Every structure is written in C-alpha cells, then in structure tokens.
Short mmCIF file of C-alpha atoms in Angstrom, two decimals:
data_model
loop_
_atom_site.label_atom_id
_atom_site.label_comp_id
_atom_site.label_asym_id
_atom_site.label_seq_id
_atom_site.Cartn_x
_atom_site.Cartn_y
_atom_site.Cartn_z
CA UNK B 1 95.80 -31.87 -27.95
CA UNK B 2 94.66 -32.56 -31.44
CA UNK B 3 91.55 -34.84 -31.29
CA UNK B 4 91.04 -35.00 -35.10
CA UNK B 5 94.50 -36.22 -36.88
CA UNK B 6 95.22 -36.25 -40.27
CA UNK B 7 98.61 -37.79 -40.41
CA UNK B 8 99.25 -37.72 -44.29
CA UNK B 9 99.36 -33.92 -45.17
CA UNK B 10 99.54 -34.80 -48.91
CA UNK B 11 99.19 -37.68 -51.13
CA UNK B 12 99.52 -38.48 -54.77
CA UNK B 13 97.58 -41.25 -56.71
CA UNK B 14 97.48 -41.93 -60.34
CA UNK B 15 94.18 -41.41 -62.15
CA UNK B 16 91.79 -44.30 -62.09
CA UNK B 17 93.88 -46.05 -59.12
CA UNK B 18 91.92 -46.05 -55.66
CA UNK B 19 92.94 -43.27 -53.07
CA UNK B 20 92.51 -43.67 -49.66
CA UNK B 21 92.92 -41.00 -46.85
CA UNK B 22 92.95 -41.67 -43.66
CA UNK B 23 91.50 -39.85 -39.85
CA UNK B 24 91.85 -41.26 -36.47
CA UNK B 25 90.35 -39.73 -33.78
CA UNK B 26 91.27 -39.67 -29.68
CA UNK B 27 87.87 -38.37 -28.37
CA UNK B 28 85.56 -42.09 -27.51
CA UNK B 29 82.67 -39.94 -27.38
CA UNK B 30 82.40 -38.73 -31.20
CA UNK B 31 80.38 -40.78 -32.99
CA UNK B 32 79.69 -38.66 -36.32
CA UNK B 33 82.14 -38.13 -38.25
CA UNK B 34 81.81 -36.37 -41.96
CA UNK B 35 84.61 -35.65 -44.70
CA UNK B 36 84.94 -32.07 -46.42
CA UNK B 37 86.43 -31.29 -49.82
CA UNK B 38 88.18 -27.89 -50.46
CA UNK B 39 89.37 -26.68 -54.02
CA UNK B 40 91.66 -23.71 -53.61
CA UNK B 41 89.69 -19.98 -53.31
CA UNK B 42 86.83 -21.79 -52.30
CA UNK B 43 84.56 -22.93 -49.07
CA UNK B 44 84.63 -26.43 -48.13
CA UNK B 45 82.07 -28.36 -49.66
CA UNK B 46 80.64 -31.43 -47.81
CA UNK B 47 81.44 -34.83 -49.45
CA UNK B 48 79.98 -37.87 -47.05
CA UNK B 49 79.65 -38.71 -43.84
CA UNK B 50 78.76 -41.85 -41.15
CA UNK B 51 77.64 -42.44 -37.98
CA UNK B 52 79.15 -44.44 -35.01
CA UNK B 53 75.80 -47.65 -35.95
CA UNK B 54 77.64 -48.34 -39.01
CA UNK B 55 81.38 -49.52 -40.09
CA UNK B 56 80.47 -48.27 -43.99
CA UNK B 57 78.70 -45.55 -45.92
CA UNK B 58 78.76 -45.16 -49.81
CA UNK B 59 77.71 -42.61 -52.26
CA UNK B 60 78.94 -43.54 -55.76
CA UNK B 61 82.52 -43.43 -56.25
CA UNK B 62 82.87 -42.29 -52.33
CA UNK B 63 83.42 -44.80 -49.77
CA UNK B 64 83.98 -43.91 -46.07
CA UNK B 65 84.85 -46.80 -42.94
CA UNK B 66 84.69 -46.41 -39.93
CA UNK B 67 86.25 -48.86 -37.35
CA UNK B 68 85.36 -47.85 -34.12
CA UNK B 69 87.69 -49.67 -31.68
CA UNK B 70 90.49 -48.02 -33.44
CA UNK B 71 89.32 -44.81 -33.13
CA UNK B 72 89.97 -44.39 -37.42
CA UNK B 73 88.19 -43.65 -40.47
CA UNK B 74 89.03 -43.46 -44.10
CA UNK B 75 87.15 -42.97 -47.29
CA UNK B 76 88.02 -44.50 -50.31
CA UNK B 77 87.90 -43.00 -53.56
CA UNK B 78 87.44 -45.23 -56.49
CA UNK B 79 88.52 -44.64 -59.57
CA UNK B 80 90.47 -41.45 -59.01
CA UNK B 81 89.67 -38.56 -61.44
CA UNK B 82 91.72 -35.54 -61.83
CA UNK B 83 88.90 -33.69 -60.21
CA UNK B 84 89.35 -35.13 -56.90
CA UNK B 85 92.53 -32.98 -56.72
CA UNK B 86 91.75 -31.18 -53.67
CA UNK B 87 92.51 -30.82 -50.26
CA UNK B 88 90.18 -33.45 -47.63
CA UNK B 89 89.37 -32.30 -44.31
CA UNK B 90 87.79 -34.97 -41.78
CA UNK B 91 85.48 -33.74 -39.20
CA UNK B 92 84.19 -35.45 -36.11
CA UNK B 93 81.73 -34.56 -33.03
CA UNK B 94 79.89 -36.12 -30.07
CA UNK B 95 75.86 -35.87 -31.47
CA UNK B 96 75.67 -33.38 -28.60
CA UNK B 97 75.26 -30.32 -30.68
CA UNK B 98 79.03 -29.44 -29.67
CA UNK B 99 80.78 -27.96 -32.97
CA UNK B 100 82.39 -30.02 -35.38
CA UNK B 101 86.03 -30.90 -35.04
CA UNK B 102 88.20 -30.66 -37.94
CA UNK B 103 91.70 -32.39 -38.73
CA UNK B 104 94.10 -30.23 -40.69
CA UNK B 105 93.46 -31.91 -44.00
CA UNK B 106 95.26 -34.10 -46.40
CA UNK B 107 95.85 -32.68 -50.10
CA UNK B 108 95.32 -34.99 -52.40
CA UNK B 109 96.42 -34.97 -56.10
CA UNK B 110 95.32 -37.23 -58.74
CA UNK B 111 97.88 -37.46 -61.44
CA UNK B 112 96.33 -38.11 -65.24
CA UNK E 1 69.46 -19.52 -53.06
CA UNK E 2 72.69 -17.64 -52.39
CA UNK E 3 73.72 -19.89 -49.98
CA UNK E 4 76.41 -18.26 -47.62
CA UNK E 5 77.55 -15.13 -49.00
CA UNK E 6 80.97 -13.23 -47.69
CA UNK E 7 82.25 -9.81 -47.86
CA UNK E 8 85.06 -9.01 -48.99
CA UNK E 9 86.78 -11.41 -50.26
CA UNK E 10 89.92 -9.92 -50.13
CA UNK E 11 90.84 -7.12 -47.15
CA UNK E 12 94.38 -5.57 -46.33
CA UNK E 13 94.29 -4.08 -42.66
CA UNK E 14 97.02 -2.37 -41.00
CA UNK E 15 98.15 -3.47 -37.23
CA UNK E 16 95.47 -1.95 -34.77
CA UNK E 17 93.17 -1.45 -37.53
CA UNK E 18 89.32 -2.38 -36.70
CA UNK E 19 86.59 -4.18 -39.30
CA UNK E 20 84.02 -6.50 -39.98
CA UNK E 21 83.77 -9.32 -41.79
CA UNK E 22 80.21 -10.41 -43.14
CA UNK E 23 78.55 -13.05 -43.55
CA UNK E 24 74.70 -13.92 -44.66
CA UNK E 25 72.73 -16.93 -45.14
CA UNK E 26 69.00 -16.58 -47.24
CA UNK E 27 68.43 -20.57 -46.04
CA UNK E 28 66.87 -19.81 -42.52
CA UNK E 29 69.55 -21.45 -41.06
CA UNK E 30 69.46 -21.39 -37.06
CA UNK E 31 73.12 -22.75 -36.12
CA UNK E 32 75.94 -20.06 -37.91
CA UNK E 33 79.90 -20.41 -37.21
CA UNK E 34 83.08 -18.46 -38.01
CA UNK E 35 86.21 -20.81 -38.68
CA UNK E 36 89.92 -19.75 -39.82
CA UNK E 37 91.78 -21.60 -42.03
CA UNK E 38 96.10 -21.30 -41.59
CA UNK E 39 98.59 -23.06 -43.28
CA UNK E 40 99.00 -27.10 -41.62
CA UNK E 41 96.34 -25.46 -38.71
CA UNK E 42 93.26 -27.29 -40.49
CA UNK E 43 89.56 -25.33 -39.73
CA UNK E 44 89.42 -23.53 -36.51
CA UNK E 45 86.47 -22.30 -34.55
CA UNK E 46 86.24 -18.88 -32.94
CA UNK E 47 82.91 -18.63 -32.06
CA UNK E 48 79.48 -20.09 -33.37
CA UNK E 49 75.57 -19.26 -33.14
CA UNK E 50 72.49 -21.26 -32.38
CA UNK E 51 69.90 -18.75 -33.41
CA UNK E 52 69.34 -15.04 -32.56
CA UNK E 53 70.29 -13.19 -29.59
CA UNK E 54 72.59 -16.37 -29.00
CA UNK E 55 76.58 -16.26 -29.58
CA UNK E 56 79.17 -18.64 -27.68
CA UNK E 57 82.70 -18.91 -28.18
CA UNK E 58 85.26 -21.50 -29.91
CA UNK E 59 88.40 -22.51 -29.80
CA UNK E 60 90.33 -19.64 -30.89
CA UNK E 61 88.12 -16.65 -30.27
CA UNK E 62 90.32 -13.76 -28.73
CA UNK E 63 90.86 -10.74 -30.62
CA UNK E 64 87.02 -11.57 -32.43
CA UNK E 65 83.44 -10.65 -31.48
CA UNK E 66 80.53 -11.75 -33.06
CA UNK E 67 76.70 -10.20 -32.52
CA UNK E 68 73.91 -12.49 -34.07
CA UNK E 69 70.66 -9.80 -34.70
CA UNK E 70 69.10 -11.77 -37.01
CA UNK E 71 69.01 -15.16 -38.16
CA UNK E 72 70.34 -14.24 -41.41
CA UNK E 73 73.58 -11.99 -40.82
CA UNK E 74 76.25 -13.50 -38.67
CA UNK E 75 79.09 -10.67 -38.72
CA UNK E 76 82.51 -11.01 -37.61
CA UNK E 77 84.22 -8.08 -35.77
CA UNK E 78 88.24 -7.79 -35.64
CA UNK E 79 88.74 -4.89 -32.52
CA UNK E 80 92.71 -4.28 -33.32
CA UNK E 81 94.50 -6.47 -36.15
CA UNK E 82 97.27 -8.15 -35.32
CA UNK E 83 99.86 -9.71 -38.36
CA UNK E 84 98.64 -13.27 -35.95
CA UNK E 85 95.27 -12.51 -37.51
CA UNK E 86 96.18 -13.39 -41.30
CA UNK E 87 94.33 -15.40 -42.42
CA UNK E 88 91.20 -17.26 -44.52
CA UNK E 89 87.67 -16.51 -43.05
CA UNK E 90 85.18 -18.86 -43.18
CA UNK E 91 81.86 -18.50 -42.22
CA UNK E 92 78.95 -21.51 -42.21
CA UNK E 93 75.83 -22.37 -41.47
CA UNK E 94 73.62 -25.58 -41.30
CA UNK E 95 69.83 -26.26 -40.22
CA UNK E 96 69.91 -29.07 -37.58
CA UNK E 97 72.83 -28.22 -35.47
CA UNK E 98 76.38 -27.49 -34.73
CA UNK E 99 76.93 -31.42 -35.02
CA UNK E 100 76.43 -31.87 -38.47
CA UNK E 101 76.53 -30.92 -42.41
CA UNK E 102 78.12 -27.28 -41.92
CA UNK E 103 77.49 -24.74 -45.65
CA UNK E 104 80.61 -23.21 -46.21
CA UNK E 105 80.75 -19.59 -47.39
CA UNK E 106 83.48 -18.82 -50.00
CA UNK E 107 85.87 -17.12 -47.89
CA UNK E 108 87.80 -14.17 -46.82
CA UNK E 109 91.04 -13.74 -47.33
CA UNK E 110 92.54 -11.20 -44.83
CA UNK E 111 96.21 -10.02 -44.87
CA UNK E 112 97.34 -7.70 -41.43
CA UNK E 113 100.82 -5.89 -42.23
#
C-alpha cells in the first residue's frame, strides 16, 4: 500500500504562471515531509522541506503547505522558469529515524 | 567535497552475472542508503546504514547485499542478475539521520539481458 501518492504523474505549466504539485500521504504518524528535484542522468537534489508545527515553509520562489488533517502537501512554484523542468519527488517519514518514503514523482514541464 | 561519488555509471550484466556497485561519501556522513529508481515505481529502498559495522534492510532488498566497513564506502553487491534488476542505482547519504535531507549520488544505470 502506497503511503506517499503522487497522483499527477506529469504536468505542464506555461513559463512565469504558478505550478503547483501536489502529495497526500496515508501514514498519521509522518510528520516531515521534504520535496526532491531530479533532472534526467542525475541524483535527486533536495529542494525544501516542512515539518508537521507548521502549515507553510518558503524559500524564494519555493513554497510548500502542508495541511495536516488532510493528510496533503503541495509546493508552489512561483513564477515558473524553464529550469524547473524536472521531475518532483515528495518524501515523507515519522521523525523516528525510519527511512524516508518517497512518492513516484510528478514531471513537471515549464513551457517558454 | 566530492559529495557522493558512484561507480560505474553505466554497467551491462548478463543473467546470473555477480558485481558491485560503489558508492563513497568524503562528508563523514553516518546514515548511507541504496534506492532504485524504475519507471512510474518512484525511489525505492533496499537497504540503508547508520554507521559502521551496521546494515538493515528496506523495502525491496532481495537479490542485494550491502557490507558497511567504513563510514565512507557503502558498496552494493548484486549475487546473480536478474533482467527484474534493471535499473537506476542510487546511493545517499545524510549526517543527522535516515529521517531527513538524504545527498544523492549521480547514479548507476544498470541494464541485465
């Protein structure tokens, strides 16, 4: 049973519109969750991230939200630049020192 | 820094052939995990470190074994391919835990005819 869900395996936005990608979760006991970007032939590269004591972190163009009693997160990117083009992975866990959990990732492509 | 550093980055194995994957870290990193990344499947874990001496396993681990020597190296070991085993390799590290901000090595990209 997939804990991590990333409904939306792709999505296109036009450049300088917002995007927004979306994770909802099943497991009530993660409360840390943290977004990944991947380009193509390379690692993931962490992006942002929140904990369960807040409903919003930002960093700069970034935006993630967290609402807890619906188990779902999104981060907002805003404006969206041709470099964002990339594939978003959302990753949650339980503080516990228990591995991350990953969804299977939304690609996202940012049309100029 | 280096970072996380993997070898190869490209390897064609035959069914029932044996190798290693490797992986190394130069940030003193305690906490050290393999993932593998298939098509729709997202990042899966097949086994993870939390220092030397100290190896336990993840979701998907059969057909893998991992030693952890040293906190630096973190190799993967494939016993017999199988075609089920193609895939992208990742291996990561991070200083405070399993729990949080994971370094993400560049990949391997293994193909199993």
């Amino acid at each position: 049973d997939q804990q991590v869900k990333q409904n939306s395996p792709s999505l296109s936005v036009q450049e300088g519109r917002i995007s927004i990608l979306n994770c909802d979760y099943t497991n009530s006991m993660f409360d840390y969750f943290l977004w990944y970007k991947k380009y193509p032939a390379e690692g993931p590269t962490f992006l942002i991230s929140i904990s369960s004591i807040k409903d919003k972190n930002e960093d700069g163009r970034f935006t993630v939200f967290l609402n807890k009693s619906a188990k779902h997160l999104s981060l907002h990117i805003v404006p969206s630049q041709p470099g964002d083009s990339a594939v978003y992975f959302c990753a949650a866990s339980d503080s516990g020192n228990t591995p991350l959990v990953f969804g299977k990732g939304t690609r996202l492509s940012v049309i100029a | 820094n280096a970072g996380v550093t993997q070898t190869p980055k490209f390897q064609v194995l035959k069914t029932g052939q044996s190798m290693t994957l490797q992986c190394a870290q130069d940030m003193n990193h305690e906490y050290m995990s393999w993932y593998r990344q298939d098509p729709g499947m997202g990042l899966r874990l097949i086994h993870y470190s939390v220092g030397a001496g100290i190896t336990d396993q993840g979701e998907v681990p059969n057909g893998y074994n991992v030693s952890r020597s040293t906190t630096e190296d973190f190799p993967l070991r494939l016993l017999s391919a199988a075609p089920s085993q193609t895939s992208v390799y990742f291996c990561a590290s991070s200083y405070s835990g399993l729990a949080v901000e994971q370094f993400f090595g560049p990949g391997t990209r293994l193909t199993v005819l």
